[in-house]
XYZ file of N, CA and C in Angstrom:
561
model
N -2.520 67.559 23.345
C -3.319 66.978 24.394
C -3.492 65.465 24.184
N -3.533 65.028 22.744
C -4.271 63.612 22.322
C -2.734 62.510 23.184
N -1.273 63.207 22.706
C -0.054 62.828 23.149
C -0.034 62.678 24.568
N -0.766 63.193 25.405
C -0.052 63.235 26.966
C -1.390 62.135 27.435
N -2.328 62.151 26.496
C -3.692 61.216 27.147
C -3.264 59.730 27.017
N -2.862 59.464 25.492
C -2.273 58.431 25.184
C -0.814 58.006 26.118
N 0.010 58.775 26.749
C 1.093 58.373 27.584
C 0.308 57.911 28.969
N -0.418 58.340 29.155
C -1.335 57.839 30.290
C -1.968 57.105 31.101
N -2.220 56.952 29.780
C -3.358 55.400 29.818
C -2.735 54.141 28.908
N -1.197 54.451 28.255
C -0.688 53.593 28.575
C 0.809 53.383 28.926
N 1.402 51.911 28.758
C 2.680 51.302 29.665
C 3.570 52.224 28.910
N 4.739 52.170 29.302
C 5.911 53.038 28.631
C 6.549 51.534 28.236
N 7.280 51.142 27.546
C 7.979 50.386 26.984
C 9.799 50.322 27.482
N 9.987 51.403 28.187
C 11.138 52.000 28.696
C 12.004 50.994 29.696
N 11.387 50.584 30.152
C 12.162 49.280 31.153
C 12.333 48.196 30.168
N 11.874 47.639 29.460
C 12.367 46.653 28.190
C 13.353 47.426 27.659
N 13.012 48.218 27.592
C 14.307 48.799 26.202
C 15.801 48.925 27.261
N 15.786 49.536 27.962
C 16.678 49.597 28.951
C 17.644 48.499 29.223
N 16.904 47.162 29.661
C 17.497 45.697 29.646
C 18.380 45.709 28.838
N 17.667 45.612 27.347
C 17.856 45.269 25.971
C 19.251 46.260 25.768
N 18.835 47.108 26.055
C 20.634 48.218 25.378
C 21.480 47.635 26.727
N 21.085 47.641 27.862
C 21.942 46.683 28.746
C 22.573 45.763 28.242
N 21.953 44.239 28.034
C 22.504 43.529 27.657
C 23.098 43.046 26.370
N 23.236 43.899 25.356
C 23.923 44.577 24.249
C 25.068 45.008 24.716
N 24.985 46.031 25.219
C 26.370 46.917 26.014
C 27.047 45.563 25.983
N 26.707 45.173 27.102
C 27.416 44.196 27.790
C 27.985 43.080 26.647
N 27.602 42.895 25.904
C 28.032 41.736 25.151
C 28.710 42.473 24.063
N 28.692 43.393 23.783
C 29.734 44.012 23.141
C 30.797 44.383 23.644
N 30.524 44.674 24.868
C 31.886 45.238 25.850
C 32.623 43.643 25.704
N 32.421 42.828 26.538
C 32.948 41.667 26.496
C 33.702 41.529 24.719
N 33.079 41.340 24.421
C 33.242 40.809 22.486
C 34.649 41.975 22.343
N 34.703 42.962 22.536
C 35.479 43.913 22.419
C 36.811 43.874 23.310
N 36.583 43.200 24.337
C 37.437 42.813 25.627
C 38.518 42.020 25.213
N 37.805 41.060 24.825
C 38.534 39.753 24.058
C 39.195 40.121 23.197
N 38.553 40.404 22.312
C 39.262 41.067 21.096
C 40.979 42.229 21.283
N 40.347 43.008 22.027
C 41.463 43.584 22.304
C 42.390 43.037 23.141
N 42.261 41.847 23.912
C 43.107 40.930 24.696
C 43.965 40.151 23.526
N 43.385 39.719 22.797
C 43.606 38.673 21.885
C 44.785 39.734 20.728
N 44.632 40.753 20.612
C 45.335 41.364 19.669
C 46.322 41.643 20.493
N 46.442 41.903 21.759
C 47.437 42.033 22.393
C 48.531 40.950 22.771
N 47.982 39.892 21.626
C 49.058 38.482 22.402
C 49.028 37.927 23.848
N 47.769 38.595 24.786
C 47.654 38.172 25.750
C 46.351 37.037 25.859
N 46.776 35.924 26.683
C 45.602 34.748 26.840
C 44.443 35.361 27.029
N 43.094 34.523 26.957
C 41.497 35.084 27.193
C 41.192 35.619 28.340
N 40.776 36.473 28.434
C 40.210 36.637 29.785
C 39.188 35.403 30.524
N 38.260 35.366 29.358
C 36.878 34.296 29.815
C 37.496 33.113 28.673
N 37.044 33.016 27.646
C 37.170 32.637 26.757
C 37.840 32.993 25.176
N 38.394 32.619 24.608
C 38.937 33.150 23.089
C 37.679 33.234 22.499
N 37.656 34.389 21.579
C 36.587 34.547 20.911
C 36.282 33.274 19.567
N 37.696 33.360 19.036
C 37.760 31.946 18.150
C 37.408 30.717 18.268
N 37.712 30.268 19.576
C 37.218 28.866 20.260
C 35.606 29.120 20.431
N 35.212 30.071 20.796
C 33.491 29.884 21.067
C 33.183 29.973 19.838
N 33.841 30.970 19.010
C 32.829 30.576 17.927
C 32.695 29.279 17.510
N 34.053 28.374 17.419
C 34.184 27.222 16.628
C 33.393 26.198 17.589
N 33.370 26.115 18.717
C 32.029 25.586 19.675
C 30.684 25.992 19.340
N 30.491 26.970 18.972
C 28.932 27.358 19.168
C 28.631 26.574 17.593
N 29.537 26.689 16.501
C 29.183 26.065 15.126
C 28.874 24.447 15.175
N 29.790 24.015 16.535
C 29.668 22.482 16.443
C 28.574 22.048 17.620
N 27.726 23.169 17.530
C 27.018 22.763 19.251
C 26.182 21.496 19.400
N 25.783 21.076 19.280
C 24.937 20.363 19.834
C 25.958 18.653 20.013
N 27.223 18.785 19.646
C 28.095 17.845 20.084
C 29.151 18.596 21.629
N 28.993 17.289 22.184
C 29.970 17.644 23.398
C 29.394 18.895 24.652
N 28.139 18.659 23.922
C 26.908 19.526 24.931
C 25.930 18.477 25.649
N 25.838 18.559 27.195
C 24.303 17.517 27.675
C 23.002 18.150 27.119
N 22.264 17.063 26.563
C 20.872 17.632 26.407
C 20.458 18.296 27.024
N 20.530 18.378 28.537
C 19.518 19.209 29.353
C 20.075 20.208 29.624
N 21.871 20.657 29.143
C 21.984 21.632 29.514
C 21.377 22.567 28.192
N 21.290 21.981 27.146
C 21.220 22.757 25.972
C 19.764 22.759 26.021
N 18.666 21.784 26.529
C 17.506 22.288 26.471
C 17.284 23.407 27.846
N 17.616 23.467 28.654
C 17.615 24.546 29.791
C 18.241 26.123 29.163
N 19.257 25.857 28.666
C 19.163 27.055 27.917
C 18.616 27.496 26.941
N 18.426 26.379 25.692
C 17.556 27.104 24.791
C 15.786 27.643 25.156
N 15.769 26.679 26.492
C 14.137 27.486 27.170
C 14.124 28.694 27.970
N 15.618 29.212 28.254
C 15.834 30.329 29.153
C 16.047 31.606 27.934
N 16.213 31.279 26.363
C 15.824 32.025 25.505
C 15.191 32.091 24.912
N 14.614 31.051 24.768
C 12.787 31.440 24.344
C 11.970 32.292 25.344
N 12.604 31.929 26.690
C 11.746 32.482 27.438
C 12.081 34.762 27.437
N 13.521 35.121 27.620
C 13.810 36.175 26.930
C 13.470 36.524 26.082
N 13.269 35.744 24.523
C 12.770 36.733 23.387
C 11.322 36.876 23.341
N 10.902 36.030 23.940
C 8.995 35.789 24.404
C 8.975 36.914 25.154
N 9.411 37.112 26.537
C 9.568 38.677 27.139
C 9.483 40.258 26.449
N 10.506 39.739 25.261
C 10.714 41.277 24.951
C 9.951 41.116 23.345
N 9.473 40.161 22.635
C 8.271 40.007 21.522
C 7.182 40.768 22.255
N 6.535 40.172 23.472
C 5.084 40.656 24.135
C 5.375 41.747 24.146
N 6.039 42.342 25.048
C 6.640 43.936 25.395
C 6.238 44.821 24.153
N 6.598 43.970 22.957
C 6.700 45.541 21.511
C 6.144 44.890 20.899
N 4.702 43.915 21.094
C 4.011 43.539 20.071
C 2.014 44.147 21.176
N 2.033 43.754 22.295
C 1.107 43.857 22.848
C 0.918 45.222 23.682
N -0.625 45.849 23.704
C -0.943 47.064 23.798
C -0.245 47.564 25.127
N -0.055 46.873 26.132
C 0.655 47.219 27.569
C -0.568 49.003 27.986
N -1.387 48.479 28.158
C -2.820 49.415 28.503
C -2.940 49.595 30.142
N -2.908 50.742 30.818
C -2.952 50.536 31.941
C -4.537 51.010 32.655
N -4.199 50.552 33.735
C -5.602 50.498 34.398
C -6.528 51.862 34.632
N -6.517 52.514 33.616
C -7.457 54.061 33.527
C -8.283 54.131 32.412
N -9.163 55.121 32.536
C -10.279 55.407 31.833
C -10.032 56.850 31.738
N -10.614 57.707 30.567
C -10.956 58.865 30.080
C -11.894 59.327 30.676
N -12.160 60.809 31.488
C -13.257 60.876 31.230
C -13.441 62.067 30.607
N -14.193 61.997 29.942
C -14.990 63.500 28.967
C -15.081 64.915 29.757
N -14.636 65.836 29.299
C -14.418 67.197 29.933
C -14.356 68.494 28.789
N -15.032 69.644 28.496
C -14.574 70.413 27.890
C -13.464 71.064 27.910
N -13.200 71.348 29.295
C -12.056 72.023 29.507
C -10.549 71.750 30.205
N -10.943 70.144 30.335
C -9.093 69.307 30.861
C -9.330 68.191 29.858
N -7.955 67.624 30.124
C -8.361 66.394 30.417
C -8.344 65.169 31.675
N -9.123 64.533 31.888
C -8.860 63.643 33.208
C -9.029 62.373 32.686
N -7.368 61.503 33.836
C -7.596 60.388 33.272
C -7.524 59.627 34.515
N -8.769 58.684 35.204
C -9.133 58.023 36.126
C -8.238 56.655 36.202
N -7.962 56.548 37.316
C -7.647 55.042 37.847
C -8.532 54.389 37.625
N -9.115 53.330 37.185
C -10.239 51.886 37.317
C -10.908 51.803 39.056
N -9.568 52.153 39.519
C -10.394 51.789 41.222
C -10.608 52.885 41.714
N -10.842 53.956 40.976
C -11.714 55.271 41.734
C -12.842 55.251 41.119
N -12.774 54.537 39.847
C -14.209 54.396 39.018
C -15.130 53.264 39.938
N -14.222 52.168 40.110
C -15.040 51.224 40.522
C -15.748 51.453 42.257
N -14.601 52.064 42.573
C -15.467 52.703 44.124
C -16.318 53.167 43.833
N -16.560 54.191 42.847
C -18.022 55.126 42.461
C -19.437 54.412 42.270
N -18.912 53.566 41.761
C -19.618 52.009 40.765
C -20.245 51.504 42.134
N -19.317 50.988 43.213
C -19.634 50.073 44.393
C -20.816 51.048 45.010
N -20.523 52.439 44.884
C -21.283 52.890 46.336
C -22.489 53.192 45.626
N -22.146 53.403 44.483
C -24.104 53.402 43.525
C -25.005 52.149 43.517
N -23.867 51.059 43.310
C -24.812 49.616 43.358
C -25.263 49.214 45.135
N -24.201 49.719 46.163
C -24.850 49.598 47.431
C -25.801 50.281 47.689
N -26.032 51.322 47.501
C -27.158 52.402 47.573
C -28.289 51.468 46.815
N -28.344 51.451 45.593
C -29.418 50.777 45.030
C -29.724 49.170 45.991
N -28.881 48.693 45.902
C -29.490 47.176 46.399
C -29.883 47.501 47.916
N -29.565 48.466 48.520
C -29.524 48.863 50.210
C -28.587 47.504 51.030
N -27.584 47.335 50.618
C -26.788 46.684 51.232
C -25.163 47.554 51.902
N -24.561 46.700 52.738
C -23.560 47.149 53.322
C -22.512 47.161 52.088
N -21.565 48.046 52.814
C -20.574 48.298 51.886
C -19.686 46.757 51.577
N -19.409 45.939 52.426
C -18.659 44.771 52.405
C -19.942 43.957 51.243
N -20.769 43.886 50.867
C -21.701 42.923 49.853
C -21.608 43.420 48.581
N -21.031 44.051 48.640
C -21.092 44.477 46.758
C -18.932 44.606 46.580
N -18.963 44.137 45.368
C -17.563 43.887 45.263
C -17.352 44.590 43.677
N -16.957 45.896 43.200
C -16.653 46.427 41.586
C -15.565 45.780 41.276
N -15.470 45.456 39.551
C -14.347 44.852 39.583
C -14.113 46.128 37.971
N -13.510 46.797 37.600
C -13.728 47.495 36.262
C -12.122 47.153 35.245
N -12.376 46.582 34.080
C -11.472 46.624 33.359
C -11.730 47.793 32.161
N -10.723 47.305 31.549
C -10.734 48.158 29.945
C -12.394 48.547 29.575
N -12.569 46.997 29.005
C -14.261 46.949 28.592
C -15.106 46.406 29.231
N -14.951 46.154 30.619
C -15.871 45.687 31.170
C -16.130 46.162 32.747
N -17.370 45.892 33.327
C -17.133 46.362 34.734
C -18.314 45.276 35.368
N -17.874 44.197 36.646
C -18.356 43.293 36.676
C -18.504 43.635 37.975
N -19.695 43.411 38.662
C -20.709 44.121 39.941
C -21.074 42.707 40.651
N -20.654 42.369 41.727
C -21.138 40.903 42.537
C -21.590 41.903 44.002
N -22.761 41.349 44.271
C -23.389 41.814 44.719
C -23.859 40.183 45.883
N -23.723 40.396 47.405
C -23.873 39.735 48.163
C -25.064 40.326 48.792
N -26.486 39.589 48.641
C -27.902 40.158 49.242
C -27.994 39.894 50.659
N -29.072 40.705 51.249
C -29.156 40.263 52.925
C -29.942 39.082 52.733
N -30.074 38.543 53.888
C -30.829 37.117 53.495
C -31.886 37.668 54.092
N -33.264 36.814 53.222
C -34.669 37.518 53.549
C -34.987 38.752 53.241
N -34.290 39.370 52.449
C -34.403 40.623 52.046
C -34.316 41.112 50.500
N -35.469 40.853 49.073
C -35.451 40.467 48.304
C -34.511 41.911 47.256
N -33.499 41.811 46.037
C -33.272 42.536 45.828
C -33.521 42.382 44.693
N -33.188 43.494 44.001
C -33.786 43.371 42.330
C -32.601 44.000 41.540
N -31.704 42.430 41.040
C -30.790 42.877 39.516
C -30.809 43.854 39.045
N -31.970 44.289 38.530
C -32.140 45.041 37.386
C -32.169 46.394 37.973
N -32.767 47.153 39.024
C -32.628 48.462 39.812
C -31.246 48.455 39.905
N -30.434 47.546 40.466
C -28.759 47.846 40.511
C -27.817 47.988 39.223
N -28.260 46.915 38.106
C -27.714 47.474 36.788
C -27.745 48.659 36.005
N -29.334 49.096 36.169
C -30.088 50.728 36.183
C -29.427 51.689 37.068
N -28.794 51.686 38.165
C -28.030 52.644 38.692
C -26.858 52.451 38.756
N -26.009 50.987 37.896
C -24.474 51.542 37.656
C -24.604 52.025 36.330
N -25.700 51.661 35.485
C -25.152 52.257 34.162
C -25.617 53.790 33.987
N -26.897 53.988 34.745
C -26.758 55.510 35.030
C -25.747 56.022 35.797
N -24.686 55.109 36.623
C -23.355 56.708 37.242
C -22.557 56.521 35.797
N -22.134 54.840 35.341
C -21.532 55.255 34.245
C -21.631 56.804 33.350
N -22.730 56.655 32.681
C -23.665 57.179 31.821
C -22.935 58.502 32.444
N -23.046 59.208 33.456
C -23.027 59.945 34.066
C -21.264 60.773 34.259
N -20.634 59.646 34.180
C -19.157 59.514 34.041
C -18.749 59.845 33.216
N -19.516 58.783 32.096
C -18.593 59.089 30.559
C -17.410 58.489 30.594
N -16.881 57.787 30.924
C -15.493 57.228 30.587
C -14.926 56.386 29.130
N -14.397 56.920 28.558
C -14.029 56.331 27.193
C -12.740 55.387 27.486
N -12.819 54.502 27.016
C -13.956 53.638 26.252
C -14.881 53.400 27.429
N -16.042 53.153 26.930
C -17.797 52.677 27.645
C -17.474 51.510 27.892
N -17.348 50.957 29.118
C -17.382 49.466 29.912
C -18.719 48.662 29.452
N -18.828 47.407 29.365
C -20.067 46.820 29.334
C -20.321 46.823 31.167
N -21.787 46.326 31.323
C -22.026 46.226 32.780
C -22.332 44.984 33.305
N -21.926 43.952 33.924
C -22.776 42.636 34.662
C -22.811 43.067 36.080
N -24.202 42.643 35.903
C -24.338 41.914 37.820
C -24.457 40.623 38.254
N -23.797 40.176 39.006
C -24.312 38.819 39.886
C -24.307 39.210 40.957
N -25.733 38.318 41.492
C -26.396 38.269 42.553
C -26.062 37.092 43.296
N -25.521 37.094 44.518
C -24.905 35.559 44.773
C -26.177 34.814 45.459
N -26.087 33.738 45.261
C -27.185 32.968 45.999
C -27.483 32.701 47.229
N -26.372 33.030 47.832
C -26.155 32.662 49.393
C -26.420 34.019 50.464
N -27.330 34.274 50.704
C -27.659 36.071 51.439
C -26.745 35.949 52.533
N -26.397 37.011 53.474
C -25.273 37.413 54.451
C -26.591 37.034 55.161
N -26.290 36.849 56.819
C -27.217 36.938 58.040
C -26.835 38.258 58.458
N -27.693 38.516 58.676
C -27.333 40.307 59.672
C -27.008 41.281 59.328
N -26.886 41.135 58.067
C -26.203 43.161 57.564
C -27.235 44.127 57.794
């Protein structure tokens, strides 16, 4: 069960890797191309494998700067791609929630709808004045008041952290509210 929760809630790594044996293939196929061209006494297809190498050893002569800085930033920018990919958590946008007998694993924006219609209820505002926003660890509540119509922070923080509470979603979000300063006319 712990295996299918963890695939869940997070990224698969599978589209990086994919590229990556892609463009491997590929540069072996080529490398192999040549090679077997070249043993055959027949000219390069693209290039002799011998000549690039003996270019790539002398590079930075008979190369323009900008072509060699344009490429060496188009591979930093590739190995930066696929470093993040298999170094960083790649966590997707769900929450746990607690169950004896499944497991369920929530989208963020079915949580945060839940979130919105508890904090509208509490503040007694329209559905368009309150805006959920829920990440990993946090869940951030903006709340647009009627004008002339006084509301109270703290009753709306008290009834998202009681649906939380109520939810259970692991990991436990922290809670903010802002109250914007500017009230709607007419809701």
């Amino acid at each position: 069960m712990d295996w299918i929760l963890k695939r869940e809630t997070r990224s698969s790594r599978a589209v990086a890797a994919v590229i990556a044996a892609v463009l491997v293939m590929v540069l072996c196929g080529y490398a192999l191309l040549e090679t077997a061209v070249r043993a055959v006494g027949q000219p390069p297809w693209l290039v002799d494998p011998e000549t690039a190498a003996e270019q790539f050893v002398a590079l930075p002569s008979g190369v323009p700067p900008l072509l060699l800085g344009a490429l060496g930033a188009v591979l930093v920018m590739v190995g930066l791609f696929f470093f993040l990919n298999a170094v960083l958590p790649g966590r997707r946008a769900r929450h746990l929630l607690r169950d004896r007998r499944a497991a369920v694993v929530v989208d963020d924006e079915v949580i945060a709808s839940a979130l919105a219609r508890r904090a509208r209820l509490a503040a007694n505002v329209t559905q368009e004045q309150v805006m959920v926003i829920v990440s990993r660890s946090r869940v951030l509540v903006n709340v647009r008041p009627t004008s002339g119509v006084p509301l109270s922070a703290d009753a709306v923080l008290a009834a998202v952290q009681d649906e939380l509470r109520e939810m259970g979603p692991s990991p436990m979000p922290e809670v903010r509210i802002t109250v914007a300063s500017a009230g709607v006319i007419g809701a």
